[in-house]
Coordinates of C-alpha atoms in Angstrom, one line a residue:
X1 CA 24.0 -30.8 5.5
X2 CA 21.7 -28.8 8.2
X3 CA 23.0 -26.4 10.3
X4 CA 22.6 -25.8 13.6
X5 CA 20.8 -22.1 13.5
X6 CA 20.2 -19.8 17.3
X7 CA 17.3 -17.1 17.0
X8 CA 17.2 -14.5 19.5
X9 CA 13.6 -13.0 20.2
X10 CA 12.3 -11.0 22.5
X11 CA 8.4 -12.2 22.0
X12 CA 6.5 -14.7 20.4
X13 CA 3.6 -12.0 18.4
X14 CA 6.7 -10.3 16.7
X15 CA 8.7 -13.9 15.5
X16 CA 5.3 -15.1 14.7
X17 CA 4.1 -12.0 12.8
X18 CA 7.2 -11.7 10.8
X19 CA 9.7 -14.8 10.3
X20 CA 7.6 -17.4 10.9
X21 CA 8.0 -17.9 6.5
X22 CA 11.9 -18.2 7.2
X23 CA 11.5 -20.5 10.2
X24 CA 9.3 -22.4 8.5
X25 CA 11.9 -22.9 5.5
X26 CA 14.9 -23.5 7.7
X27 CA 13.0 -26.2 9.1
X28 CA 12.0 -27.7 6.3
X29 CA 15.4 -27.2 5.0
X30 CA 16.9 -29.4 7.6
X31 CA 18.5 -27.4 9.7
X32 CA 17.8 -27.7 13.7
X33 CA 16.3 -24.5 14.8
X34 CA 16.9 -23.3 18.4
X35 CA 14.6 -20.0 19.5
X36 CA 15.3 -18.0 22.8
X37 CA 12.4 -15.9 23.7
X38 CA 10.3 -15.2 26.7
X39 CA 7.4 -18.0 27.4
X40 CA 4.3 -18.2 26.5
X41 CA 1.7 -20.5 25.3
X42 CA 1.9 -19.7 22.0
X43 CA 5.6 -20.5 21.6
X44 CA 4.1 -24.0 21.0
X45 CA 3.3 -22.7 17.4
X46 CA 7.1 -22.9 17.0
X47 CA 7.5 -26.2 18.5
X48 CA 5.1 -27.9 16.6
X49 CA 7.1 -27.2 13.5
X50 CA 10.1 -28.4 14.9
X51 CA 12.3 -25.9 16.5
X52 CA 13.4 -26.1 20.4
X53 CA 12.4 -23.7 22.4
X54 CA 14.9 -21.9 25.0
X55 CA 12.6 -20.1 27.2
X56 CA 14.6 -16.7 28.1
X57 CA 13.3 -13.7 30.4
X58 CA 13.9 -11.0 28.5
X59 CA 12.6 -7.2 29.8
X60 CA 11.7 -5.7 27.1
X61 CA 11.6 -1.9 28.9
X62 CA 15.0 0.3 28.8
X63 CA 18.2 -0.5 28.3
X64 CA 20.6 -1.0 31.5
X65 CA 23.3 -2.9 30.9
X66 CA 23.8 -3.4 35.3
X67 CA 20.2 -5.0 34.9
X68 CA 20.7 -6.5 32.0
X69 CA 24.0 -8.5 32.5
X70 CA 21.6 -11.2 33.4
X71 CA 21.1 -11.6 30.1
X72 CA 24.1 -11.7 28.3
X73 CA 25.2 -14.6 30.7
X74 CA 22.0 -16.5 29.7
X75 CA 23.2 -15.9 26.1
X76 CA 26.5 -17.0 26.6
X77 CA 25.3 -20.4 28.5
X78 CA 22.9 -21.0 25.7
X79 CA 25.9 -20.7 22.7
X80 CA 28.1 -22.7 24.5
X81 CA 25.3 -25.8 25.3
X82 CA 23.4 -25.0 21.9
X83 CA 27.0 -24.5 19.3
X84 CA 25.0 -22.7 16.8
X85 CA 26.6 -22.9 13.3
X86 CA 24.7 -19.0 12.8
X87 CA 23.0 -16.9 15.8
X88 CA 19.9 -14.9 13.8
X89 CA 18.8 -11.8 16.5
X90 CA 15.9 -9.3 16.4
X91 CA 14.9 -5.9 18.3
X92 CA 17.7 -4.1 20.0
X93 CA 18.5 -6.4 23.5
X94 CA 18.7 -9.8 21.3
X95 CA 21.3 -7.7 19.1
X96 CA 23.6 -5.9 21.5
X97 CA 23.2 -8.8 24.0
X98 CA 23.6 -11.3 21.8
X99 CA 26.4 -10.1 20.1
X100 CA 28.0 -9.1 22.8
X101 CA 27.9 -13.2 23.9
X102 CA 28.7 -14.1 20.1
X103 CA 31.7 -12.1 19.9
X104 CA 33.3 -14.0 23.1
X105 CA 32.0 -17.4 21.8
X106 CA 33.0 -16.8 18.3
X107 CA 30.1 -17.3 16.8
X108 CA 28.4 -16.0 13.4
X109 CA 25.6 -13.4 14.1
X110 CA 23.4 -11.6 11.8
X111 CA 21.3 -8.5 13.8
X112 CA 18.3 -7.3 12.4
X113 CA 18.1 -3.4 13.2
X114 CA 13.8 -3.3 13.1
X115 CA 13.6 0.2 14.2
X116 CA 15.4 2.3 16.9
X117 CA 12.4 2.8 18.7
X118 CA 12.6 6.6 20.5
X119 CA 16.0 5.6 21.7
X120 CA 17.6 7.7 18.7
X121 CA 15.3 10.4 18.2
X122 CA 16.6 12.8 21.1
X123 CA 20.2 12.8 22.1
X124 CA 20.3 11.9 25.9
X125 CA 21.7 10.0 28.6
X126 CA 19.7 6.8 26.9
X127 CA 21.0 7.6 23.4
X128 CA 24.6 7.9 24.5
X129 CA 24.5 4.5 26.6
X130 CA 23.3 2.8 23.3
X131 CA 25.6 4.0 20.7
X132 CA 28.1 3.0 23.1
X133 CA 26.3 -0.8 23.4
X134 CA 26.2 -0.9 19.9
X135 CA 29.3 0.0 18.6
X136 CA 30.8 -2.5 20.7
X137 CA 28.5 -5.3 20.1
X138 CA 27.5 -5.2 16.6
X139 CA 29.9 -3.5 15.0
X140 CA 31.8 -6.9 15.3
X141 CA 29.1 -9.2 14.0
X142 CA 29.2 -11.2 10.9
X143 CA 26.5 -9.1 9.2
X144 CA 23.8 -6.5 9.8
X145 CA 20.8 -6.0 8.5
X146 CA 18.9 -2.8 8.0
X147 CA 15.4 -2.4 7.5
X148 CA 15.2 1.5 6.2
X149 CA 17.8 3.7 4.7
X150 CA 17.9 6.6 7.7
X151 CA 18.5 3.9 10.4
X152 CA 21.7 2.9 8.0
X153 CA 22.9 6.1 7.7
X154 CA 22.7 6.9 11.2
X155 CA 24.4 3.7 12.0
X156 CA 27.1 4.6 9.8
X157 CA 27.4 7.9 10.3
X158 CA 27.9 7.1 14.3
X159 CA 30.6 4.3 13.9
X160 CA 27.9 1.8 15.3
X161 CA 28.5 -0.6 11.9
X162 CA 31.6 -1.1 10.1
X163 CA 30.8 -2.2 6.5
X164 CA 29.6 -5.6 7.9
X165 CA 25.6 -4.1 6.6
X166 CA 23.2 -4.7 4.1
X167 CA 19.8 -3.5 3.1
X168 CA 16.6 -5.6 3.6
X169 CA 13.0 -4.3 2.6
X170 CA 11.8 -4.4 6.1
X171 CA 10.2 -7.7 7.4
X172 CA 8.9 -7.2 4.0
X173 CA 5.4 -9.0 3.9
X174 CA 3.2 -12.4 2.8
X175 CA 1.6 -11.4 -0.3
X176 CA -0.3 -14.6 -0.1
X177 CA -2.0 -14.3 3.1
X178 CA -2.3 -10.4 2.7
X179 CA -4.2 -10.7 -1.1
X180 CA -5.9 -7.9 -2.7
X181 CA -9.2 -7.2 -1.0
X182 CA -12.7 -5.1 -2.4
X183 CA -12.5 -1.6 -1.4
X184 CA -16.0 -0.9 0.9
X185 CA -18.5 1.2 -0.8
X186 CA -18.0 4.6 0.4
X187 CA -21.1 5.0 2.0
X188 CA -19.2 5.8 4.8
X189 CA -15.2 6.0 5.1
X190 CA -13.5 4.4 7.6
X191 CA -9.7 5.1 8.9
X192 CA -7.4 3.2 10.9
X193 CA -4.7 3.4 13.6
X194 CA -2.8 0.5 14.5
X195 CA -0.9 0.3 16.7
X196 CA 0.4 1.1 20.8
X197 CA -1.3 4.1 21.8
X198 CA 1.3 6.5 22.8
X199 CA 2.6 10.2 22.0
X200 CA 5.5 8.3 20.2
X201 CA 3.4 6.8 17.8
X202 CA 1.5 10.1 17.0
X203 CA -2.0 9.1 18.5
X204 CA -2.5 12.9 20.1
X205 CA -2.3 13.7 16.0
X206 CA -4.5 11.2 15.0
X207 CA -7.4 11.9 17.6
X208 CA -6.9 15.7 16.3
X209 CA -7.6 14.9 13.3
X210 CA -10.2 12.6 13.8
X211 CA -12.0 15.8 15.9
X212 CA -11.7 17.9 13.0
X213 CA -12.3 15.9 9.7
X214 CA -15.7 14.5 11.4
X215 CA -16.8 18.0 11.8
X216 CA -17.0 18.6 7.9
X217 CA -17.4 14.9 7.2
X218 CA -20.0 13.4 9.9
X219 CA -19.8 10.0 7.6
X220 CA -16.0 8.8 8.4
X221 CA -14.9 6.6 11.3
X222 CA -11.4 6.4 13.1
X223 CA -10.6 3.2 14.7
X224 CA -7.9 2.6 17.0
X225 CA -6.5 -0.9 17.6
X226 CA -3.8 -1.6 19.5
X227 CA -3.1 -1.6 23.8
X228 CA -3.0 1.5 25.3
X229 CA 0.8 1.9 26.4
X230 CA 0.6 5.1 28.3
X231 CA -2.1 5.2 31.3
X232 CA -2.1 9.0 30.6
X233 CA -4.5 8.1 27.5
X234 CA -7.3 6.0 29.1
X235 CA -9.3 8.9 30.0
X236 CA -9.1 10.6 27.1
X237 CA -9.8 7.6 24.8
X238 CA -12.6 7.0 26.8
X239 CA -14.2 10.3 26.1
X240 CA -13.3 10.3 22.6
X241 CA -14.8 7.4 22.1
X242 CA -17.8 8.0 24.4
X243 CA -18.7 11.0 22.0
X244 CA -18.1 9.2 18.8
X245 CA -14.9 10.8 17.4
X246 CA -13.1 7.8 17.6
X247 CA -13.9 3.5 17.7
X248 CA -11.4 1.9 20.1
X249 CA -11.4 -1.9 19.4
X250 CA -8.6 -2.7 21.4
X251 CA -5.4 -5.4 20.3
X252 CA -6.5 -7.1 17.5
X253 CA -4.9 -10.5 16.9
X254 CA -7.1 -10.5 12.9
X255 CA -5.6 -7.3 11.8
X256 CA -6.5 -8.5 8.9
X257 CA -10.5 -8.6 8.9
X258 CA -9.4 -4.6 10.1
X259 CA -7.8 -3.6 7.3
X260 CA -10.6 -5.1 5.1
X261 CA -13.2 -2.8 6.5
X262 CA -11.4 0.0 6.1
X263 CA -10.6 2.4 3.2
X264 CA -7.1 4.2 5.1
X265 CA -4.3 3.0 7.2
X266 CA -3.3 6.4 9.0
X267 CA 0.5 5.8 10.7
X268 CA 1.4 9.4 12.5
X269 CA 4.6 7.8 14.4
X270 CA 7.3 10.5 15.1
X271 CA 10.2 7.6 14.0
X272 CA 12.1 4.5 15.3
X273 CA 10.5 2.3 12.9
X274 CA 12.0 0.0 10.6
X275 CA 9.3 -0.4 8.1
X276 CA 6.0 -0.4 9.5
X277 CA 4.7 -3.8 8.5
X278 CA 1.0 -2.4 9.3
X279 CA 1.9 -0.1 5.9
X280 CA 3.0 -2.9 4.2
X281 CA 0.1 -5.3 4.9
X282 CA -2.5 -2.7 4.2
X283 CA -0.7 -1.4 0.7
X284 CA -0.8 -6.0 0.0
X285 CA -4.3 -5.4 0.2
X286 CA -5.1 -2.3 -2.0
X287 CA -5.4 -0.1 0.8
X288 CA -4.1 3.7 0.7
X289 CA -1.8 4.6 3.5
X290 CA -1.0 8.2 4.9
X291 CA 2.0 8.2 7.0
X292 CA 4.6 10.4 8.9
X293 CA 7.4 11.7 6.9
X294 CA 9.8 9.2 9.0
X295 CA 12.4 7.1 8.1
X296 CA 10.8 3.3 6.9
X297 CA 7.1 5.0 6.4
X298 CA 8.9 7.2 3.5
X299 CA 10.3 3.8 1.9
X300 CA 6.8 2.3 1.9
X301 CA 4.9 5.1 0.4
X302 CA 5.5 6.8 -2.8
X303 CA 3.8 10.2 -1.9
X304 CA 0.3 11.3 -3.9
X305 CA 1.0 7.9 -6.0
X306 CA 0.4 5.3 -3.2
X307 CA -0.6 7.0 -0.8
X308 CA 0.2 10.6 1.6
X309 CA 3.2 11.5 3.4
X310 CA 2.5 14.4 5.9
X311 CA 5.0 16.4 8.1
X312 CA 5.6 14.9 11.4
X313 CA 3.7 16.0 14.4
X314 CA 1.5 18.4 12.4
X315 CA -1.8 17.4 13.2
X316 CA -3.0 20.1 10.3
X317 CA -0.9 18.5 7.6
X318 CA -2.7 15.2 8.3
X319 CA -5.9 16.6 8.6
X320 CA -4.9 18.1 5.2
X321 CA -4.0 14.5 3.8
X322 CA -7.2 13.2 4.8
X323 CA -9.6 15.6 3.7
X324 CA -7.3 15.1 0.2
X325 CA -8.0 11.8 0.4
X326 CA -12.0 12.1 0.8
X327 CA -12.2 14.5 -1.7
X328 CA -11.0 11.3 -4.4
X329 CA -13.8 9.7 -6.4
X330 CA -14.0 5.8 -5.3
X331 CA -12.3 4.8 -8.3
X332 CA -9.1 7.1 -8.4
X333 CA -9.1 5.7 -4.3
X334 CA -9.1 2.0 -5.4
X335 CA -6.3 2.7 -8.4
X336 CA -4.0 4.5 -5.7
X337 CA -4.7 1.3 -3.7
X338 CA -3.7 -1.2 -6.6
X339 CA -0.3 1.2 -7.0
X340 CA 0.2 0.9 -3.5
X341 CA 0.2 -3.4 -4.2
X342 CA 1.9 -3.1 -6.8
X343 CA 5.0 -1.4 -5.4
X344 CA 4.7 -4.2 -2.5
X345 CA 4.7 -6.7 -5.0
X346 CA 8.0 -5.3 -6.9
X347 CA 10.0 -4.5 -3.3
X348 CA 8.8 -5.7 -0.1
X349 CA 7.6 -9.6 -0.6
X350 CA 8.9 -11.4 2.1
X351 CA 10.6 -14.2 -0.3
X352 CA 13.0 -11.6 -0.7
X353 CA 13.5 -11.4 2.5
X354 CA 13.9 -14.9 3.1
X355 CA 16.2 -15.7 0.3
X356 CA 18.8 -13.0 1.9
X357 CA 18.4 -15.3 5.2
X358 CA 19.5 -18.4 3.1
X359 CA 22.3 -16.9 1.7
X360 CA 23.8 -16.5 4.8
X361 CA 23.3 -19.8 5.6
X362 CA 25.3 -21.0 3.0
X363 CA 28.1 -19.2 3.0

């Protein structure tokens, strides 16, 4: 018998990135399949499969639960028209809003914790004003999912969960559409950054780095895709670019094609990530990865086997990595790829992910 299933999303790219496998399978499974998320033309994707789409605002900037009470009263109206057997929410609103609307309805929701963002990673005004949401939103949910072991323990160790948590290997990743791709020759070595350019995700180390290495090594490129979040960094990609140090090719919606040219996936992020699925996706395709030593990057890479972990916000330590890293013949680069696969293929495949979903479900 289907079952009536609620997923709370903040944005299409993100539901379509990462769960549009389980979707899929719930779907084809028989179960009706409400989404909430903000419109756009793509949510069509979704339709077209079958679900019904409940187009929902959602400001995805700050947390102020004044603004924000909007919200949970368009959650509550939707459980009470929609009766979902099971409410599925991602990203931190959909959770503590959501489950703040489940708990009066009395329904069964399961949060996904993806990553804190930079809400945890200094203890302010912010910080405080989330613990707070948290502890009385999800702590009472049927079950929550983390992606990374420092996000659980922080959870834990703040009375934000009870024991209603379990462990899942990020959004873990589609080892069929991310396959195993032929390393470039190494005429030339080419790195990449993906993702929002902004001090939080360690771009001022990157662009360091980049200044530095091609200095020694005039035959390496640093790419950059992915929007500039922080107007403060136009100018200076501009320049950067302008003299060569870096490539900046924008949002790419084909990551993949990206990750094919390229020999590195660099992620300097200072934290609030689940697992980066950009590590994940590159490691599927025999790529090494060099990464902040940061909660959900340190479950991805197994350092100076798959790849390098450097210390975060050290701009030297990187630079370090890197020139490591060019300093390996092409073959030892393409094993440490192949490990890299190989550790994706034994803990992050996204069936694993999925069957955890359907578990749920039938209980």
């Amino acid at each position: 018998m289907g079952k009536g299933i609620l997923i709370l999303s903040n944005h299409f790219i993100t539901l379509y990135n990462f769960r549009k496998e389980l979707i899929k399978r719930l779907n084809d499974e028989g179960h009706e399949v409400y989404i909430s998320m903000p419109k756009s033309d793509d949510n069509k994707f979704f339709k077209d499969i079958g679900c019904k789409i409940i187009e929902t605002p959602v400001d995805r900037r700050g947390i102020n639960p004044v603004r924000d009470v909007g919200l949970i009263m368009t959650y509550l109206r939707i459980m009470k028209e929609v009766k979902p057997d099971i409410v599925f929410s991602y990203t931190i609103k959909p959770n503590i809003y959501g489950s703040i609307a489940s708990n009066i309805t009395k329904n069964k929701q399961i949060n996904n914790i993806t990553g804190t963002g930079g809400t945890f990673l200094k203890r302010n005004f912010v910080s405080e004003v989330a613990k707070f949401l948290y502890k009385m939103s999800i702590k009472k949910s049927y079950k929550v999912f983390f992606q990374n072991r420092g996000d659980k323990d922080l959870f834990v160790k703040n009375n934000m969960v009870k024991d209603n948590y379990a462990m899942l290997p990020g959004s873990g990743v589609n080892l069929e559409q991310f396959r195993v791709s032929n390393l470039p020759s190494d005429e030339e070595t080419n790195f990449i950054f993906m993702g929002r350019v902004m001090a939080l995700k360690g771009i001022d180390q990157y662009l360091e780095t980049a200044k530095v290495v091609k200095e020694s090594y005039p035959n390496t490129n640093f790419y950059i895709a992915g929007f500039i979040e922080e107007e403060m960094y136009k100018p200076i990609i501009d320049e950067y670019d302008s003299k060569g140090i870096i490539k900046y090719i924008g949002f790419q919606r084909d990551i993949k094609s990206w990750i094919e040219k390229c020999h590195c996936t660099i992620i300097p992020s200072y934290g609030g990530e689940g697992v980066p699925n950009v590590l994940l996706e590159s490691a599927a395709m025999g790529r090494v990865c060099i990464a902040s030593k940061i909660n959900g990057s340190k479950d991805a890479i197994e350092d100076g086997v798959t790849g390098y972990l450097f210390e975060t916000g050290s701009s030297d330590d990187l630079t370090d990595k890197v020139k490591e890293f060019l300093s390996l013949s092409f073959d030892d680069k393409v094993n440490m790829g192949l490990a890299g696969r190989s550790k994706v293929e034994k803990e992050f495949d996204r069936q694993i992910v999925i069957e955890k979903y359907l578990v749920e479900i039938i209980n």
